[in-house]
Short mmCIF file of C-alpha atoms in Angstrom, two decimals:
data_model
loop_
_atom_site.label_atom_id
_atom_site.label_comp_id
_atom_site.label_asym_id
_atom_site.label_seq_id
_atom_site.Cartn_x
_atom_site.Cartn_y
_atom_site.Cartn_z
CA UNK A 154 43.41 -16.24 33.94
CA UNK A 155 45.66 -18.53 32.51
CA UNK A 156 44.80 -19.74 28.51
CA UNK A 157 43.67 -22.89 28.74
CA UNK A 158 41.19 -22.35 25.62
CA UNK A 159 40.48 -24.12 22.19
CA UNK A 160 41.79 -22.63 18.77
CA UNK A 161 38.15 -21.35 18.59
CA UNK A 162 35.68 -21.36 21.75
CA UNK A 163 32.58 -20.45 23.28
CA UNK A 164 31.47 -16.47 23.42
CA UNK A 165 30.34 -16.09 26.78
CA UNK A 166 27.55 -13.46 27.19
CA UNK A 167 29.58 -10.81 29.16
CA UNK A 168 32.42 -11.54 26.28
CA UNK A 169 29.79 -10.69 24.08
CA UNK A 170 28.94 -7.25 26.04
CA UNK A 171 32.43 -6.49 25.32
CA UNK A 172 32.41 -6.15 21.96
CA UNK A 173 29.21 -4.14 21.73
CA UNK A 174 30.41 -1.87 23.61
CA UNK A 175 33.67 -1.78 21.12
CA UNK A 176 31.31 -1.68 18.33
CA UNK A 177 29.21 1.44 19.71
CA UNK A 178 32.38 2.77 20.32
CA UNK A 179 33.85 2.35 17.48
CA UNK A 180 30.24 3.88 15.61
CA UNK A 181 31.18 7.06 17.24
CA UNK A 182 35.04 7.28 16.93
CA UNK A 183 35.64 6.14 13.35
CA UNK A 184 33.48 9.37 11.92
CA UNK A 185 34.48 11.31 14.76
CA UNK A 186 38.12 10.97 14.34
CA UNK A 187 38.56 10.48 10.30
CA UNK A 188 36.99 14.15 10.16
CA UNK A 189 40.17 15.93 11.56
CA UNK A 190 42.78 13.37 10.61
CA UNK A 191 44.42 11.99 7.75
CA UNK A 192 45.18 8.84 9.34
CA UNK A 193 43.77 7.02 12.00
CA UNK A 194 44.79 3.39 13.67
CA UNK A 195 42.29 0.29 15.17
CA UNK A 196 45.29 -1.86 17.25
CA UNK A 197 44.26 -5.25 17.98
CA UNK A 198 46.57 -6.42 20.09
CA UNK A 199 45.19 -9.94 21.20
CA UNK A 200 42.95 -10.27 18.52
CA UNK A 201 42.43 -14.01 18.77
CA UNK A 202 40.71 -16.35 16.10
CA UNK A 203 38.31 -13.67 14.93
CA UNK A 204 35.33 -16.17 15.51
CA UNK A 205 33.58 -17.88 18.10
CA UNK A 206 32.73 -21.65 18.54
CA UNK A 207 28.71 -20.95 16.99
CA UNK A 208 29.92 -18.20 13.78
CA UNK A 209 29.53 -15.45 16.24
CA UNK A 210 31.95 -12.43 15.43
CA UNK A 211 35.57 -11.89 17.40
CA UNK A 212 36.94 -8.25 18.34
CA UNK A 213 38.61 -8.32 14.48
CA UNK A 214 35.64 -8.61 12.54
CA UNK A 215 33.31 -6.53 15.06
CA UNK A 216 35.94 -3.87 14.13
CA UNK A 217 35.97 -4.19 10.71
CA UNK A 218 32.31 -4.68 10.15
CA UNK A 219 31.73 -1.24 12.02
CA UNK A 220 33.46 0.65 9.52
CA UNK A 221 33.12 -1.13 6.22
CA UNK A 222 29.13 -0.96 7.30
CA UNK A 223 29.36 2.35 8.64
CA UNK A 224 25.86 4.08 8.28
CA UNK A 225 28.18 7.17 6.90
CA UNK A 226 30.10 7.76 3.87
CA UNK A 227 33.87 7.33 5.75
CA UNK A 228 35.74 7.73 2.48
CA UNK A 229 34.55 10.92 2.09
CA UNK A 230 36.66 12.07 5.35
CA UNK A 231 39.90 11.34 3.04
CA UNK A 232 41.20 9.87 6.01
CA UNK A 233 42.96 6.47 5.61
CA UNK A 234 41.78 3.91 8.11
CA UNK A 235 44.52 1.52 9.52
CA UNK A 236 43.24 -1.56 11.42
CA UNK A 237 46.47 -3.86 12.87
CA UNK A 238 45.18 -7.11 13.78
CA UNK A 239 47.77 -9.02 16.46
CA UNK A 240 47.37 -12.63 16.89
CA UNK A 241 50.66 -14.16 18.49
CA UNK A 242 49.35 -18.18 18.53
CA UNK A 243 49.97 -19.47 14.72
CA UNK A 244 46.71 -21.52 15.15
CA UNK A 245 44.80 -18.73 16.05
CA UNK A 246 46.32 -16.57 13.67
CA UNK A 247 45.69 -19.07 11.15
CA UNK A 248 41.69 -18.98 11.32
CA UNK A 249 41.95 -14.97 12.03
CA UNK A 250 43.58 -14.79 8.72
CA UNK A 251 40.59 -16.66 6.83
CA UNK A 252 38.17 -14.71 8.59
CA UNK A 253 39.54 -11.46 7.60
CA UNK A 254 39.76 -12.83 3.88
CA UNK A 255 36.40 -14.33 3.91
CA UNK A 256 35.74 -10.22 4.63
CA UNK A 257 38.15 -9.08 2.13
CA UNK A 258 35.90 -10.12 -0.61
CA UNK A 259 38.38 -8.83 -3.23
CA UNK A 260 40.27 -5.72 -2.28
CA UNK A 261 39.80 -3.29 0.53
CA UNK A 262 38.12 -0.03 -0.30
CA UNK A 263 41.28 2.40 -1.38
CA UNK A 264 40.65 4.36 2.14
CA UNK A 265 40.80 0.68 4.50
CA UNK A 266 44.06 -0.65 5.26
CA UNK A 267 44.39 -4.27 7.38
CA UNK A 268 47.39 -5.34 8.71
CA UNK A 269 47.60 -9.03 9.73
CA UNK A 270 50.25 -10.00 12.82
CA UNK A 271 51.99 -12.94 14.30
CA UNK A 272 54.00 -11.36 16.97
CA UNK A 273 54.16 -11.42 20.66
CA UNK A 274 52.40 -7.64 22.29
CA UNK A 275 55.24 -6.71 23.94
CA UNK A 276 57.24 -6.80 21.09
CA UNK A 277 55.18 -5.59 18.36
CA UNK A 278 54.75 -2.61 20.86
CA UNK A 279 58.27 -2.03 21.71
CA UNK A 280 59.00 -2.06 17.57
CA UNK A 281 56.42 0.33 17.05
CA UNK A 282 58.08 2.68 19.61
CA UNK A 283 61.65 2.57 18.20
CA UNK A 284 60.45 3.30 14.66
CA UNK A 285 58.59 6.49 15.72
CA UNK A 286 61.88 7.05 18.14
CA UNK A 287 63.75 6.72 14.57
CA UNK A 288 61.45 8.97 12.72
CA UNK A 289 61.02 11.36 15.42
CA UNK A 290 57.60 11.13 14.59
CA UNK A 291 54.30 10.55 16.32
CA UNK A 292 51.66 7.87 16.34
CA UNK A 293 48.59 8.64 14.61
CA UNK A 294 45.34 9.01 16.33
CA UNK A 295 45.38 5.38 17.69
CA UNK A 296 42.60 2.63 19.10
CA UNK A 297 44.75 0.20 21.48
CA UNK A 298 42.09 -2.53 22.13
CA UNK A 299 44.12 -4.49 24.44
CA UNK A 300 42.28 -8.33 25.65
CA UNK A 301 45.02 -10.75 26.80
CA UNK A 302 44.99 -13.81 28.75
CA UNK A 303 45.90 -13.33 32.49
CA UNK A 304 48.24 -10.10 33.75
CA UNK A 305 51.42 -10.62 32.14
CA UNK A 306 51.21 -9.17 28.93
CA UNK A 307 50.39 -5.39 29.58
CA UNK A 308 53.08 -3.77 31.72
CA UNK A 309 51.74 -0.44 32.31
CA UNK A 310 55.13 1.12 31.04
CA UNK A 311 54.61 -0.33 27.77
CA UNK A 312 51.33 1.15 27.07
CA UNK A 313 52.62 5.03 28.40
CA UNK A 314 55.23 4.31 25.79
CA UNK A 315 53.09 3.27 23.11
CA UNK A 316 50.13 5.59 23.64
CA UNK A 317 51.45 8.91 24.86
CA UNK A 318 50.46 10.93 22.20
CA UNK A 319 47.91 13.13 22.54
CA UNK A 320 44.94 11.25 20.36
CA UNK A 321 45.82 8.02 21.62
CA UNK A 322 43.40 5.71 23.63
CA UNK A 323 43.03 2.41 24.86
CA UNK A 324 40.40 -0.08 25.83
CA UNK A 325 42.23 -2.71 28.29
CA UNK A 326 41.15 -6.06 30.32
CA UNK A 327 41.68 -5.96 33.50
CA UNK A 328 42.09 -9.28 35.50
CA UNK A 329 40.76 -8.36 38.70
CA UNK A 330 40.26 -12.39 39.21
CA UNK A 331 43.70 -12.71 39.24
CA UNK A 332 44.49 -9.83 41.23
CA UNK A 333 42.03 -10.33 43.83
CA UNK A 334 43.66 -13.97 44.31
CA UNK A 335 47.53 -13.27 43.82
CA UNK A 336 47.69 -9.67 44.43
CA UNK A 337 49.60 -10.40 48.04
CA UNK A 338 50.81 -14.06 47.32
CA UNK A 339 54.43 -12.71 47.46
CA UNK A 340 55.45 -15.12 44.68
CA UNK A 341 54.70 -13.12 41.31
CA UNK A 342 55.60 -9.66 42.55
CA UNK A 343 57.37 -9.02 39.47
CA UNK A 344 54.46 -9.40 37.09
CA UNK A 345 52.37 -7.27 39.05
CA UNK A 346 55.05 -4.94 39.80
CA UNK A 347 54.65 -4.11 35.56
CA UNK A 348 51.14 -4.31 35.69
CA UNK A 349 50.26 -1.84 37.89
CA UNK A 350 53.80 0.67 37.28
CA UNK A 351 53.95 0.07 41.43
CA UNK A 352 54.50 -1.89 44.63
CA UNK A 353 51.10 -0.59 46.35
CA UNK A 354 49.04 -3.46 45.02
CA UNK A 355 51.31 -5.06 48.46
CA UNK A 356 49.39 -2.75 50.77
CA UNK A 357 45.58 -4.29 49.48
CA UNK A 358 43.44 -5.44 52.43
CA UNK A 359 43.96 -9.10 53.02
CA UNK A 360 42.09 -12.04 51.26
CA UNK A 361 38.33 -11.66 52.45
CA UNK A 362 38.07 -8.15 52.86
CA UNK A 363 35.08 -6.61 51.44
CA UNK A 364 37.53 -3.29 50.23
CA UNK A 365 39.86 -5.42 48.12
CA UNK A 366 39.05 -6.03 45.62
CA UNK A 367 38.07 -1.96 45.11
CA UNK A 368 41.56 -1.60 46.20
CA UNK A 369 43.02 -3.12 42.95
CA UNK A 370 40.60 -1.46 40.79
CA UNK A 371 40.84 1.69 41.93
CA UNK A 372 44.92 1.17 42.07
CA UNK A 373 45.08 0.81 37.94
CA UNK A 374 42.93 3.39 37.21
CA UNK A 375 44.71 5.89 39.65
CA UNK A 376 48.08 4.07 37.77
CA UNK A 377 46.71 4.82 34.19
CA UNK A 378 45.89 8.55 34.79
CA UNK A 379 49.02 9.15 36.86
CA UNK A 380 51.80 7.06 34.63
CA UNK A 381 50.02 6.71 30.85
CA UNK A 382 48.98 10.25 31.68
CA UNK A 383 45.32 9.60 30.85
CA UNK A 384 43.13 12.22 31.58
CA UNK A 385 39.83 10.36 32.18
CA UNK A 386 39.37 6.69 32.78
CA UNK A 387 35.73 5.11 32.38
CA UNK A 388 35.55 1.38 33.92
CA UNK A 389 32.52 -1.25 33.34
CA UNK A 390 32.19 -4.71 35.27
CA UNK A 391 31.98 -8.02 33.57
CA UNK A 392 30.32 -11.08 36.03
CA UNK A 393 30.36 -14.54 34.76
CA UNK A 394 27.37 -16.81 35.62
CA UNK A 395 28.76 -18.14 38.83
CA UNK A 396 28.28 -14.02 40.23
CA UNK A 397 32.28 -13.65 40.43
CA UNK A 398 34.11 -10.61 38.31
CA UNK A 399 37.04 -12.28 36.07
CA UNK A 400 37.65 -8.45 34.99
CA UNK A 401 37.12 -4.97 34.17
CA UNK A 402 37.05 -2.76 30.93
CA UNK A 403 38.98 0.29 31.73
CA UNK A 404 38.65 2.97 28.77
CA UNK A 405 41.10 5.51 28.98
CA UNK A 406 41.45 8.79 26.61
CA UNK A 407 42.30 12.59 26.74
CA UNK A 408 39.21 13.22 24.80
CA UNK A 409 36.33 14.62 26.72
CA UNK A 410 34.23 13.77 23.36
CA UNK A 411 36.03 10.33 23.69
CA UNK A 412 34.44 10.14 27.03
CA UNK A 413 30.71 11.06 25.54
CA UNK A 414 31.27 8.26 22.92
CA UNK A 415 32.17 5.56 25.50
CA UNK A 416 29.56 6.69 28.29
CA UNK A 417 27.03 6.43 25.06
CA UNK A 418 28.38 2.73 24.40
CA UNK A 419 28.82 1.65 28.26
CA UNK A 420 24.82 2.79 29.10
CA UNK A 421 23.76 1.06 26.11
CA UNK A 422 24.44 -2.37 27.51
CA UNK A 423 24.00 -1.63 30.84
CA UNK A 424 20.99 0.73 30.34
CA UNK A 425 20.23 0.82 34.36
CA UNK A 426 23.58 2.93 34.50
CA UNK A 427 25.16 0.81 36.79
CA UNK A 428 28.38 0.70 34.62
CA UNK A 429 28.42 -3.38 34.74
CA UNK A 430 26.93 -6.37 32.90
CA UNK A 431 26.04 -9.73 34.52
CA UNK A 432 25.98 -12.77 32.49
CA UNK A 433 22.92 -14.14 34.88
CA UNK A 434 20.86 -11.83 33.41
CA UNK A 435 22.25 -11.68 29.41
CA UNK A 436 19.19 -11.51 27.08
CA UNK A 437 16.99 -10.13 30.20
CA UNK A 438 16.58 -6.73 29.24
CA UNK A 439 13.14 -5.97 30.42
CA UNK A 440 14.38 -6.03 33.78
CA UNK A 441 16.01 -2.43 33.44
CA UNK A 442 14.54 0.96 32.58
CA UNK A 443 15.63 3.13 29.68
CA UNK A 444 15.16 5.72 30.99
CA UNK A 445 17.98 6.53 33.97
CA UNK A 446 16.70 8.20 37.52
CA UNK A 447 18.14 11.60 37.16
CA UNK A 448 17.49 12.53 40.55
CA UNK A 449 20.93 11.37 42.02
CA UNK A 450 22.33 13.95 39.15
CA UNK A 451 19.37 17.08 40.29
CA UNK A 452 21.22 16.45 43.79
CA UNK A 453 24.69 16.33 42.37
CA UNK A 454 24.21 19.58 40.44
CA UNK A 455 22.37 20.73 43.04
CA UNK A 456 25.43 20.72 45.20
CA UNK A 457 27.78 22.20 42.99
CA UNK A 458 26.32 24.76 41.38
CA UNK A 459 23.64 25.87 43.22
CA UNK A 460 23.09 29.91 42.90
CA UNK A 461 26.11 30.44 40.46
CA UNK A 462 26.09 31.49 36.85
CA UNK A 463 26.80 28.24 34.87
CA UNK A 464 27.49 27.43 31.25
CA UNK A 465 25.60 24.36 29.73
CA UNK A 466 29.06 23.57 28.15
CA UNK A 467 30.61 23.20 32.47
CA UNK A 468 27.28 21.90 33.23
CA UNK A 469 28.36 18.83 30.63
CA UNK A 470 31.56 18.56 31.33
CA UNK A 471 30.39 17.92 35.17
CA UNK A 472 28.36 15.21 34.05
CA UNK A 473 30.55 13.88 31.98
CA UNK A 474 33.55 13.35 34.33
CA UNK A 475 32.16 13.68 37.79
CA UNK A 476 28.91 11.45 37.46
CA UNK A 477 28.23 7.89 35.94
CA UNK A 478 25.53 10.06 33.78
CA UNK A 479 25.84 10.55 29.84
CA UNK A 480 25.43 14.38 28.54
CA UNK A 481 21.63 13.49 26.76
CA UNK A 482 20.91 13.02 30.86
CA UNK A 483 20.93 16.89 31.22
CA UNK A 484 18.32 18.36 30.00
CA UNK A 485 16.15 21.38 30.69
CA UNK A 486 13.47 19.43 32.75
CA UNK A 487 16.85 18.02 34.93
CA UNK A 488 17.95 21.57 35.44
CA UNK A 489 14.32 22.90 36.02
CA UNK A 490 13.70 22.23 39.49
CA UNK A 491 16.91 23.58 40.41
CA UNK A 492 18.32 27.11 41.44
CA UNK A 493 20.48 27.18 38.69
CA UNK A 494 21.16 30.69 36.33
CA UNK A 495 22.59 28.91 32.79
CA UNK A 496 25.19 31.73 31.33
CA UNK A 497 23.74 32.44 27.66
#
């Protein structure tokens, strides 16, 4: 969608499902990573004003507030945490600067560094590139959280550039909104030519077909595994009040823990498993059951392993990247039932 926002404007509720699901995230992959690394990276590349319209907290501070709160000692890790916060309108930029000071309060603990940006993506990326070309060196463990406006400002080529080293993720929008509309206009080719790394997005089922929309989705994540050389690719659904999708989240990682973490984050805001969040029913959670019906996953299992000698550690990685399920979902009542021999 085009940016035709205030300075500072209103969260919307599925905005706001965004960013706990980048805080749980982040929970997880702060401790996680700091405990094998001497250096890790939080990238903000559209990081906005920081704030919303009513105080609420922008992707900057959510980020920032989940480590300096951190229910764990971080420092101890004697890993230096480097958060880059990328704001390319000055007016924007502007109040995302006072909010991170108002955070500041003084200095940074010695083991938090913040980086404040005015810079356009594309080339902040493309800078960050040649200097490790320069260096021959490598990025360190990296967080891209990646939000722009619209479709223009994430060529897929970019991000394989910028994140293909080996503990380097990314948490992207996806305009499907866009997509679904323009996908087959003919008259922006180019910019989705970038976007998706391909021309297939020409071959999508025309306007009014149930399948399109699928048909883009499905086209970027194949694209992110098959040119950012991603290994797994988790997606969630935002829906706005009027029941349309403006986009998706698409996580992306090499990490099978990676993928724990984010299944842990996605199911805690959409605790019916259903990998989406629907700003109709924001601040309606008695509707849904904590507890997930494991019996699509008995049949699953069921199918794959049934009568062979399994591991519990390929029984998790099956749930992990075949099913929508989290790990905690396995458990010995869920393999019970089942004709299955766990290796010891």
């Amino acid at each position: 969608m085009a940016d035709k926002l205030d300075t500072v404007w209103q969260l919307e509720p599925h905005t706001k499902a965004k960013h706990d699901i980048l805080r749980r995230y982040l929970h997880g992959w702060f401790p996680v990573l700091s405990r094998y690394n001497g250096r890790i990276i939080f990238l903000d590349g559209f990081a906005g004003p920081g704030v919303y319209k009513e105080g609420e907290p922008g992707s900057p501070k959510v980020a920032l507030e989940a480590l300096l709160q951190h229910r764990y000692d971080l420092a101890k890790n004697n890993c230096e945490f480097l958060l880059v916060f990328n704001e390319q309108d000055p007016d924007r930029y502007a109040v995302l600067n006072d909010v991170i000071e108002e955070l500041k309060q003084g200095e940074w603990p010695p083991h938090v560094k913040v980086s404040k940006l005015n810079e356009n993506f594309q080339d902040l990326a493309e800078d960050i590139v040649e200097y490790l070309d320069e260096q021959r060196a490598n990025l360190a463990p990296t967080l891209a959280f990646l939000d722009p406006f619209g479709y223009q400002d994430t060529p897929i080529e970019k991000i394989k550039r910028l994140l293909s080293f080996n503990k380097c993720e990314l948490l992207i929008y996806f305009d499907y909104n866009s997509a679904n509309r323009f996908g087959t206009a003919g008259n922006v080719d180019e910019h989705f030519e970038a976007l998706f790394g391909t021309d297939e997005f020409k071959d999508a089922p025309p306007a009014g077909d149930p399948e399109r929309g699928k048909f883009f989705v499905d086209l970027y994540e194949r694209q992110l595994k098959a040119v950012c050389e991603f290994d797994y690719v988790q997606r969630f659904q935002m829906i706005n009040r009027d029941g349309r999708t403006p986009y998706y989240l698409f996580y992306c990682t090499r990490s099978l823990k990676g993928v724990e973490i984010m299944k842990d984050a996605m199911w805690s805001v959409a605790p019916d498993g259903g990998y989406r969040f629907s700003d109709r029913l924001a601040g309606q959670d008695v509707l849904f059951q904590d507890q997930a019906d494991t019996q699509p996953l008995r049949k699953a299992l069921l199918a794959e392993f049934s009568g062979k000698t399994v591991s519990i550690a390929e029984l998790e990685r099956f749930v992990l990247v075949n099913t929508p399920y989290k790990k905690t979902h396995l458990k010995q009542k869920t393999l019970a039932p089942m004709s299955v021999i766990l290796a010891t």
